[in-house]
């Protein structure tokens, strides 16, 4: 293929990696760069123009991480509480520049099934991740801890039909993991003639 644009986007897609927050180096991303990533998110595909993506951006990741740990603590009860998990959630963002909480605000068109709204927000998140890669940023899309628990939804004041789709940890890293695929592409495709 001769297209420079295709080669560029192909390289970005193939080099995007999940970099765990602990592997980030603590350097700050300019807010303008984060705003540019959110603009890319806003161009995700959306059925019926519902544009269901919503983002809460924390310039101070420690603020979000403290709350996340408390939501975990309140949600699991004393019998299932794990001090290590609580500590790890509190310190998840110690080396992170920004945290973005991605949510789905269910649209008002009942003909559009909820899974299409989830797919639209997931596409918006992927746009952020790819943009971050293009800007040499590290990123990690997490659904762990209490992120998908009712307490997080309550904390974010979401409606019943809305959902949290994850937390994006953004920063910079000195090293990036190698990429791999476990199943050959040929085993994932059926060509029909």
PDB file of C-alpha atoms in Angstrom:
ATOM      1  CA  UNK A   1       0.000   0.000   0.000  1.00  0.00           C
ATOM      2  CA  UNK A   2       1.238   3.449  -0.865  1.00  0.00           C
ATOM      3  CA  UNK A   3      -0.846   5.581   1.498  1.00  0.00           C
ATOM      4  CA  UNK A   4       1.183   7.496   4.087  1.00  0.00           C
ATOM      5  CA  UNK A   5      -1.975   7.982   6.160  1.00  0.00           C
ATOM      6  CA  UNK A   6      -2.651   4.229   6.232  1.00  0.00           C
ATOM      7  CA  UNK A   7       0.945   3.485   7.192  1.00  0.00           C
ATOM      8  CA  UNK A   8       0.802   6.054   9.993  1.00  0.00           C
ATOM      9  CA  UNK A   9      -2.479   4.833  11.490  1.00  0.00           C
ATOM     10  CA  UNK A  10      -1.410   1.206  11.070  1.00  0.00           C
ATOM     11  CA  UNK A  11       1.775   1.902  13.020  1.00  0.00           C
ATOM     12  CA  UNK A  12      -0.146   3.667  15.805  1.00  0.00           C
ATOM     13  CA  UNK A  13      -2.650   0.812  16.114  1.00  0.00           C
ATOM     14  CA  UNK A  14       0.041  -1.875  16.103  1.00  0.00           C
ATOM     15  CA  UNK A  15       2.253  -0.098  18.661  1.00  0.00           C
ATOM     16  CA  UNK A  16      -0.484   0.851  21.148  1.00  0.00           C
ATOM     17  CA  UNK A  17       0.151  -0.946  24.438  1.00  0.00           C
ATOM     18  CA  UNK A  18      -1.464  -1.057  27.838  1.00  0.00           C
ATOM     19  CA  UNK A  19       1.025   0.357  30.323  1.00  0.00           C
ATOM     20  CA  UNK A  20       0.053  -0.276  33.921  1.00  0.00           C
ATOM     21  CA  UNK A  21       0.035   2.851  36.076  1.00  0.00           C
ATOM     22  CA  UNK A  22       2.875   1.553  38.244  1.00  0.00           C
ATOM     23  CA  UNK A  23       5.087   1.518  35.123  1.00  0.00           C
ATOM     24  CA  UNK A  24       4.480   5.219  34.415  1.00  0.00           C
ATOM     25  CA  UNK A  25       7.172   7.703  35.409  1.00  0.00           C
ATOM     26  CA  UNK A  26       5.222  10.571  37.019  1.00  0.00           C
ATOM     27  CA  UNK A  27       5.861  13.195  34.328  1.00  0.00           C
ATOM     28  CA  UNK A  28       2.876  15.480  33.692  1.00  0.00           C
ATOM     29  CA  UNK A  29       0.976  15.690  30.417  1.00  0.00           C
ATOM     30  CA  UNK A  30      -0.045  19.211  29.358  1.00  0.00           C
ATOM     31  CA  UNK A  31      -3.795  19.684  29.834  1.00  0.00           C
ATOM     32  CA  UNK A  32      -4.028  20.780  26.211  1.00  0.00           C
ATOM     33  CA  UNK A  33      -2.858  17.339  25.094  1.00  0.00           C
ATOM     34  CA  UNK A  34      -5.542  15.674  27.216  1.00  0.00           C
ATOM     35  CA  UNK A  35      -8.134  18.050  25.755  1.00  0.00           C
ATOM     36  CA  UNK A  36      -6.965  17.081  22.248  1.00  0.00           C
ATOM     37  CA  UNK A  37      -7.464  13.390  23.121  1.00  0.00           C
ATOM     38  CA  UNK A  38     -10.994  14.132  24.320  1.00  0.00           C
ATOM     39  CA  UNK A  39     -11.673  15.896  21.016  1.00  0.00           C
ATOM     40  CA  UNK A  40     -10.644  12.693  19.212  1.00  0.00           C
ATOM     41  CA  UNK A  41     -13.024  10.752  21.464  1.00  0.00           C
ATOM     42  CA  UNK A  42     -15.861  13.011  20.397  1.00  0.00           C
ATOM     43  CA  UNK A  43     -15.473  11.778  16.801  1.00  0.00           C
ATOM     44  CA  UNK A  44     -16.297   8.149  17.605  1.00  0.00           C
ATOM     45  CA  UNK A  45     -19.113   6.509  15.613  1.00  0.00           C
ATOM     46  CA  UNK A  46     -22.543   6.897  17.217  1.00  0.00           C
ATOM     47  CA  UNK A  47     -25.860   5.430  16.081  1.00  0.00           C
ATOM     48  CA  UNK A  48     -28.592   8.066  15.973  1.00  0.00           C
ATOM     49  CA  UNK A  49     -26.110  10.748  17.048  1.00  0.00           C
ATOM     50  CA  UNK A  50     -26.736   9.912  20.702  1.00  0.00           C
ATOM     51  CA  UNK A  51     -23.054  10.629  21.521  1.00  0.00           C
ATOM     52  CA  UNK A  52     -23.289   8.686  24.808  1.00  0.00           C
ATOM     53  CA  UNK A  53     -19.690   9.215  25.959  1.00  0.00           C
ATOM     54  CA  UNK A  54     -19.039  11.318  29.030  1.00  0.00           C
ATOM     55  CA  UNK A  55     -15.658  11.905  30.682  1.00  0.00           C
ATOM     56  CA  UNK A  56     -14.605  13.099  34.102  1.00  0.00           C
ATOM     57  CA  UNK A  57     -10.977  14.241  34.064  1.00  0.00           C
ATOM     58  CA  UNK A  58      -8.832  14.297  37.182  1.00  0.00           C
ATOM     59  CA  UNK A  59      -5.724  16.461  36.892  1.00  0.00           C
ATOM     60  CA  UNK A  60      -4.778  15.172  40.336  1.00  0.00           C
ATOM     61  CA  UNK A  61      -5.021  11.362  40.103  1.00  0.00           C
ATOM     62  CA  UNK A  62      -4.533  10.960  43.869  1.00  0.00           C
ATOM     63  CA  UNK A  63      -7.945  12.552  44.417  1.00  0.00           C
ATOM     64  CA  UNK A  64      -9.677   9.908  42.315  1.00  0.00           C
ATOM     65  CA  UNK A  65      -7.576   7.065  43.753  1.00  0.00           C
ATOM     66  CA  UNK A  66      -8.447   7.963  47.352  1.00  0.00           C
ATOM     67  CA  UNK A  67     -12.136   7.957  46.490  1.00  0.00           C
ATOM     68  CA  UNK A  68     -11.815   4.711  44.524  1.00  0.00           C
ATOM     69  CA  UNK A  69     -10.231   3.015  47.550  1.00  0.00           C
ATOM     70  CA  UNK A  70     -13.020   4.269  49.812  1.00  0.00           C
ATOM     71  CA  UNK A  71     -15.706   3.040  47.395  1.00  0.00           C
ATOM     72  CA  UNK A  72     -14.009  -0.364  47.428  1.00  0.00           C
ATOM     73  CA  UNK A  73     -13.880  -0.365  51.252  1.00  0.00           C
ATOM     74  CA  UNK A  74     -17.573   0.562  51.612  1.00  0.00           C
ATOM     75  CA  UNK A  75     -18.650  -1.921  48.957  1.00  0.00           C
ATOM     76  CA  UNK A  76     -16.941  -5.119  50.070  1.00  0.00           C
ATOM     77  CA  UNK A  77     -17.844  -5.187  53.736  1.00  0.00           C
ATOM     78  CA  UNK A  78     -15.560  -6.022  56.648  1.00  0.00           C
ATOM     79  CA  UNK A  79     -15.507  -9.772  55.972  1.00  0.00           C
ATOM     80  CA  UNK A  80     -14.131  -9.376  52.411  1.00  0.00           C
ATOM     81  CA  UNK A  81     -11.952  -6.302  52.935  1.00  0.00           C
ATOM     82  CA  UNK A  82      -8.362  -6.722  51.768  1.00  0.00           C
ATOM     83  CA  UNK A  83      -5.870  -4.183  53.126  1.00  0.00           C
ATOM     84  CA  UNK A  84      -3.480  -4.750  50.173  1.00  0.00           C
ATOM     85  CA  UNK A  85      -6.223  -4.074  47.620  1.00  0.00           C
ATOM     86  CA  UNK A  86      -7.223  -0.934  49.503  1.00  0.00           C
ATOM     87  CA  UNK A  87      -3.614   0.285  49.604  1.00  0.00           C
ATOM     88  CA  UNK A  88      -3.055  -0.502  45.907  1.00  0.00           C
ATOM     89  CA  UNK A  89      -6.198   1.385  44.881  1.00  0.00           C
ATOM     90  CA  UNK A  90      -5.129   4.389  46.981  1.00  0.00           C
ATOM     91  CA  UNK A  91      -1.748   4.474  45.239  1.00  0.00           C
ATOM     92  CA  UNK A  92      -2.753   3.387  41.716  1.00  0.00           C
ATOM     93  CA  UNK A  93      -2.218   6.912  40.411  1.00  0.00           C
ATOM     94  CA  UNK A  94       1.033   7.804  42.168  1.00  0.00           C
ATOM     95  CA  UNK A  95       2.962   7.873  38.862  1.00  0.00           C
ATOM     96  CA  UNK A  96       0.044   8.872  36.640  1.00  0.00           C
ATOM     97  CA  UNK A  97      -0.471  12.288  35.075  1.00  0.00           C
ATOM     98  CA  UNK A  98      -4.258  12.273  34.542  1.00  0.00           C
ATOM     99  CA  UNK A  99      -7.187   9.961  35.227  1.00  0.00           C
ATOM    100  CA  UNK A 100     -10.220   9.966  32.954  1.00  0.00           C
ATOM    101  CA  UNK A 101     -13.388   8.184  34.090  1.00  0.00           C
ATOM    102  CA  UNK A 102     -15.346   7.110  31.005  1.00  0.00           C
ATOM    103  CA  UNK A 103     -19.090   6.680  31.330  1.00  0.00           C
ATOM    104  CA  UNK A 104     -22.006   5.930  29.053  1.00  0.00           C
ATOM    105  CA  UNK A 105     -24.993   8.249  29.275  1.00  0.00           C
ATOM    106  CA  UNK A 106     -27.868   6.279  27.791  1.00  0.00           C
ATOM    107  CA  UNK A 107     -29.504   8.176  24.951  1.00  0.00           C
ATOM    108  CA  UNK A 108     -33.194   8.977  24.668  1.00  0.00           C
ATOM    109  CA  UNK A 109     -33.807   6.855  21.562  1.00  0.00           C
ATOM    110  CA  UNK A 110     -35.253   3.542  22.807  1.00  0.00           C
ATOM    111  CA  UNK A 111     -34.838   1.963  19.332  1.00  0.00           C
ATOM    112  CA  UNK A 112     -31.054   2.015  19.872  1.00  0.00           C
ATOM    113  CA  UNK A 113     -30.064  -0.989  21.987  1.00  0.00           C
ATOM    114  CA  UNK A 114     -27.812  -0.376  25.004  1.00  0.00           C
ATOM    115  CA  UNK A 115     -24.987  -2.471  23.532  1.00  0.00           C
ATOM    116  CA  UNK A 116     -24.669   0.057  20.683  1.00  0.00           C
ATOM    117  CA  UNK A 117     -24.203   2.832  23.231  1.00  0.00           C
ATOM    118  CA  UNK A 118     -21.522   0.749  24.976  1.00  0.00           C
ATOM    119  CA  UNK A 119     -19.841   0.162  21.606  1.00  0.00           C
ATOM    120  CA  UNK A 120     -19.887   3.898  20.857  1.00  0.00           C
ATOM    121  CA  UNK A 121     -18.231   4.774  24.183  1.00  0.00           C
ATOM    122  CA  UNK A 122     -15.709   1.967  23.689  1.00  0.00           C
ATOM    123  CA  UNK A 123     -14.863   3.456  20.294  1.00  0.00           C
ATOM    124  CA  UNK A 124     -14.397   6.862  21.918  1.00  0.00           C
ATOM    125  CA  UNK A 125     -12.070   5.286  24.473  1.00  0.00           C
ATOM    126  CA  UNK A 126     -10.087   3.598  21.696  1.00  0.00           C
ATOM    127  CA  UNK A 127      -9.724   6.988  19.988  1.00  0.00           C
ATOM    128  CA  UNK A 128      -8.199   8.340  23.216  1.00  0.00           C
ATOM    129  CA  UNK A 129      -5.821   5.381  23.505  1.00  0.00           C
ATOM    130  CA  UNK A 130      -4.679   5.688  19.898  1.00  0.00           C
ATOM    131  CA  UNK A 131      -4.234   9.435  20.209  1.00  0.00           C
ATOM    132  CA  UNK A 132      -2.195   8.911  23.364  1.00  0.00           C
ATOM    133  CA  UNK A 133       0.053   6.490  21.492  1.00  0.00           C
ATOM    134  CA  UNK A 134       0.514   9.025  18.690  1.00  0.00           C
ATOM    135  CA  UNK A 135       1.646  11.558  21.333  1.00  0.00           C
ATOM    136  CA  UNK A 136       4.048   9.059  22.956  1.00  0.00           C
ATOM    137  CA  UNK A 137       1.901   8.782  26.069  1.00  0.00           C
ATOM    138  CA  UNK A 138       1.372   5.686  28.157  1.00  0.00           C
ATOM    139  CA  UNK A 139      -2.215   4.612  28.781  1.00  0.00           C
ATOM    140  CA  UNK A 140      -4.133   1.956  30.670  1.00  0.00           C
ATOM    141  CA  UNK A 141      -7.872   1.229  30.438  1.00  0.00           C
ATOM    142  CA  UNK A 142      -8.961  -0.330  33.724  1.00  0.00           C
ATOM    143  CA  UNK A 143     -12.180  -1.885  34.942  1.00  0.00           C
ATOM    144  CA  UNK A 144     -10.671  -3.322  38.122  1.00  0.00           C
ATOM    145  CA  UNK A 145     -11.212  -2.568  41.777  1.00  0.00           C
ATOM    146  CA  UNK A 146     -14.585  -0.919  42.373  1.00  0.00           C
ATOM    147  CA  UNK A 147     -14.816   0.709  38.957  1.00  0.00           C
ATOM    148  CA  UNK A 148     -17.782  -1.375  37.791  1.00  0.00           C
ATOM    149  CA  UNK A 149     -19.442  -1.591  41.228  1.00  0.00           C
ATOM    150  CA  UNK A 150     -22.654   0.221  42.206  1.00  0.00           C
ATOM    151  CA  UNK A 151     -20.712   2.499  44.574  1.00  0.00           C
ATOM    152  CA  UNK A 152     -18.760   4.032  41.685  1.00  0.00           C
ATOM    153  CA  UNK A 153     -21.949   4.618  39.723  1.00  0.00           C
ATOM    154  CA  UNK A 154     -23.438   6.310  42.784  1.00  0.00           C
ATOM    155  CA  UNK A 155     -20.290   8.403  43.342  1.00  0.00           C
ATOM    156  CA  UNK A 156     -20.482   9.622  39.734  1.00  0.00           C
ATOM    157  CA  UNK A 157     -24.226  10.340  40.142  1.00  0.00           C
ATOM    158  CA  UNK A 158     -25.191   8.225  37.144  1.00  0.00           C
ATOM    159  CA  UNK A 159     -28.746   7.285  36.291  1.00  0.00           C
ATOM    160  CA  UNK A 160     -29.873   3.658  36.365  1.00  0.00           C
ATOM    161  CA  UNK A 161     -29.551   3.344  32.559  1.00  0.00           C
ATOM    162  CA  UNK A 162     -26.025   4.829  32.543  1.00  0.00           C
ATOM    163  CA  UNK A 163     -22.817   2.830  33.059  1.00  0.00           C
ATOM    164  CA  UNK A 164     -19.174   3.254  33.959  1.00  0.00           C
ATOM    165  CA  UNK A 165     -17.047   1.798  31.154  1.00  0.00           C
ATOM    166  CA  UNK A 166     -13.687   2.204  32.800  1.00  0.00           C
ATOM    167  CA  UNK A 167     -10.952   4.446  34.028  1.00  0.00           C
ATOM    168  CA  UNK A 168      -8.144   5.608  31.761  1.00  0.00           C
ATOM    169  CA  UNK A 169      -4.800   6.214  33.409  1.00  0.00           C
ATOM    170  CA  UNK A 170      -2.593   8.502  31.300  1.00  0.00           C
ATOM    171  CA  UNK A 171       1.041   9.416  31.727  1.00  0.00           C
ATOM    172  CA  UNK A 172       4.477   8.781  30.328  1.00  0.00           C
ATOM    173  CA  UNK A 173       6.670   5.720  30.656  1.00  0.00           C
ATOM    174  CA  UNK A 174      10.329   4.939  30.110  1.00  0.00           C
ATOM    175  CA  UNK A 175       9.587   1.411  28.841  1.00  0.00           C
ATOM    176  CA  UNK A 176       6.695  -0.164  26.976  1.00  0.00           C
ATOM    177  CA  UNK A 177       5.726  -3.833  26.884  1.00  0.00           C
ATOM    178  CA  UNK A 178       6.109  -5.877  23.723  1.00  0.00           C
ATOM    179  CA  UNK A 179       2.986  -6.617  21.737  1.00  0.00           C
ATOM    180  CA  UNK A 180       1.730 -10.087  20.961  1.00  0.00           C
ATOM    181  CA  UNK A 181      -1.254 -11.995  19.673  1.00  0.00           C
ATOM    182  CA  UNK A 182      -2.006 -15.517  20.890  1.00  0.00           C
ATOM    183  CA  UNK A 183      -4.164 -16.713  18.018  1.00  0.00           C
ATOM    184  CA  UNK A 184      -3.047 -16.400  14.382  1.00  0.00           C
ATOM    185  CA  UNK A 185      -5.168 -13.953  12.393  1.00  0.00           C
ATOM    186  CA  UNK A 186      -6.061 -16.675   9.866  1.00  0.00           C
ATOM    187  CA  UNK A 187      -7.922 -18.546  12.628  1.00  0.00           C
ATOM    188  CA  UNK A 188     -10.099 -15.502  13.322  1.00  0.00           C
ATOM    189  CA  UNK A 189     -11.310 -14.824   9.774  1.00  0.00           C
ATOM    190  CA  UNK A 190     -13.645 -16.593   7.381  1.00  0.00           C
ATOM    191  CA  UNK A 191     -13.604 -15.270   3.815  1.00  0.00           C
ATOM    192  CA  UNK A 192     -16.841 -15.902   1.926  1.00  0.00           C
ATOM    193  CA  UNK A 193     -16.789 -15.891  -1.870  1.00  0.00           C
TER     194      UNK A 193
END
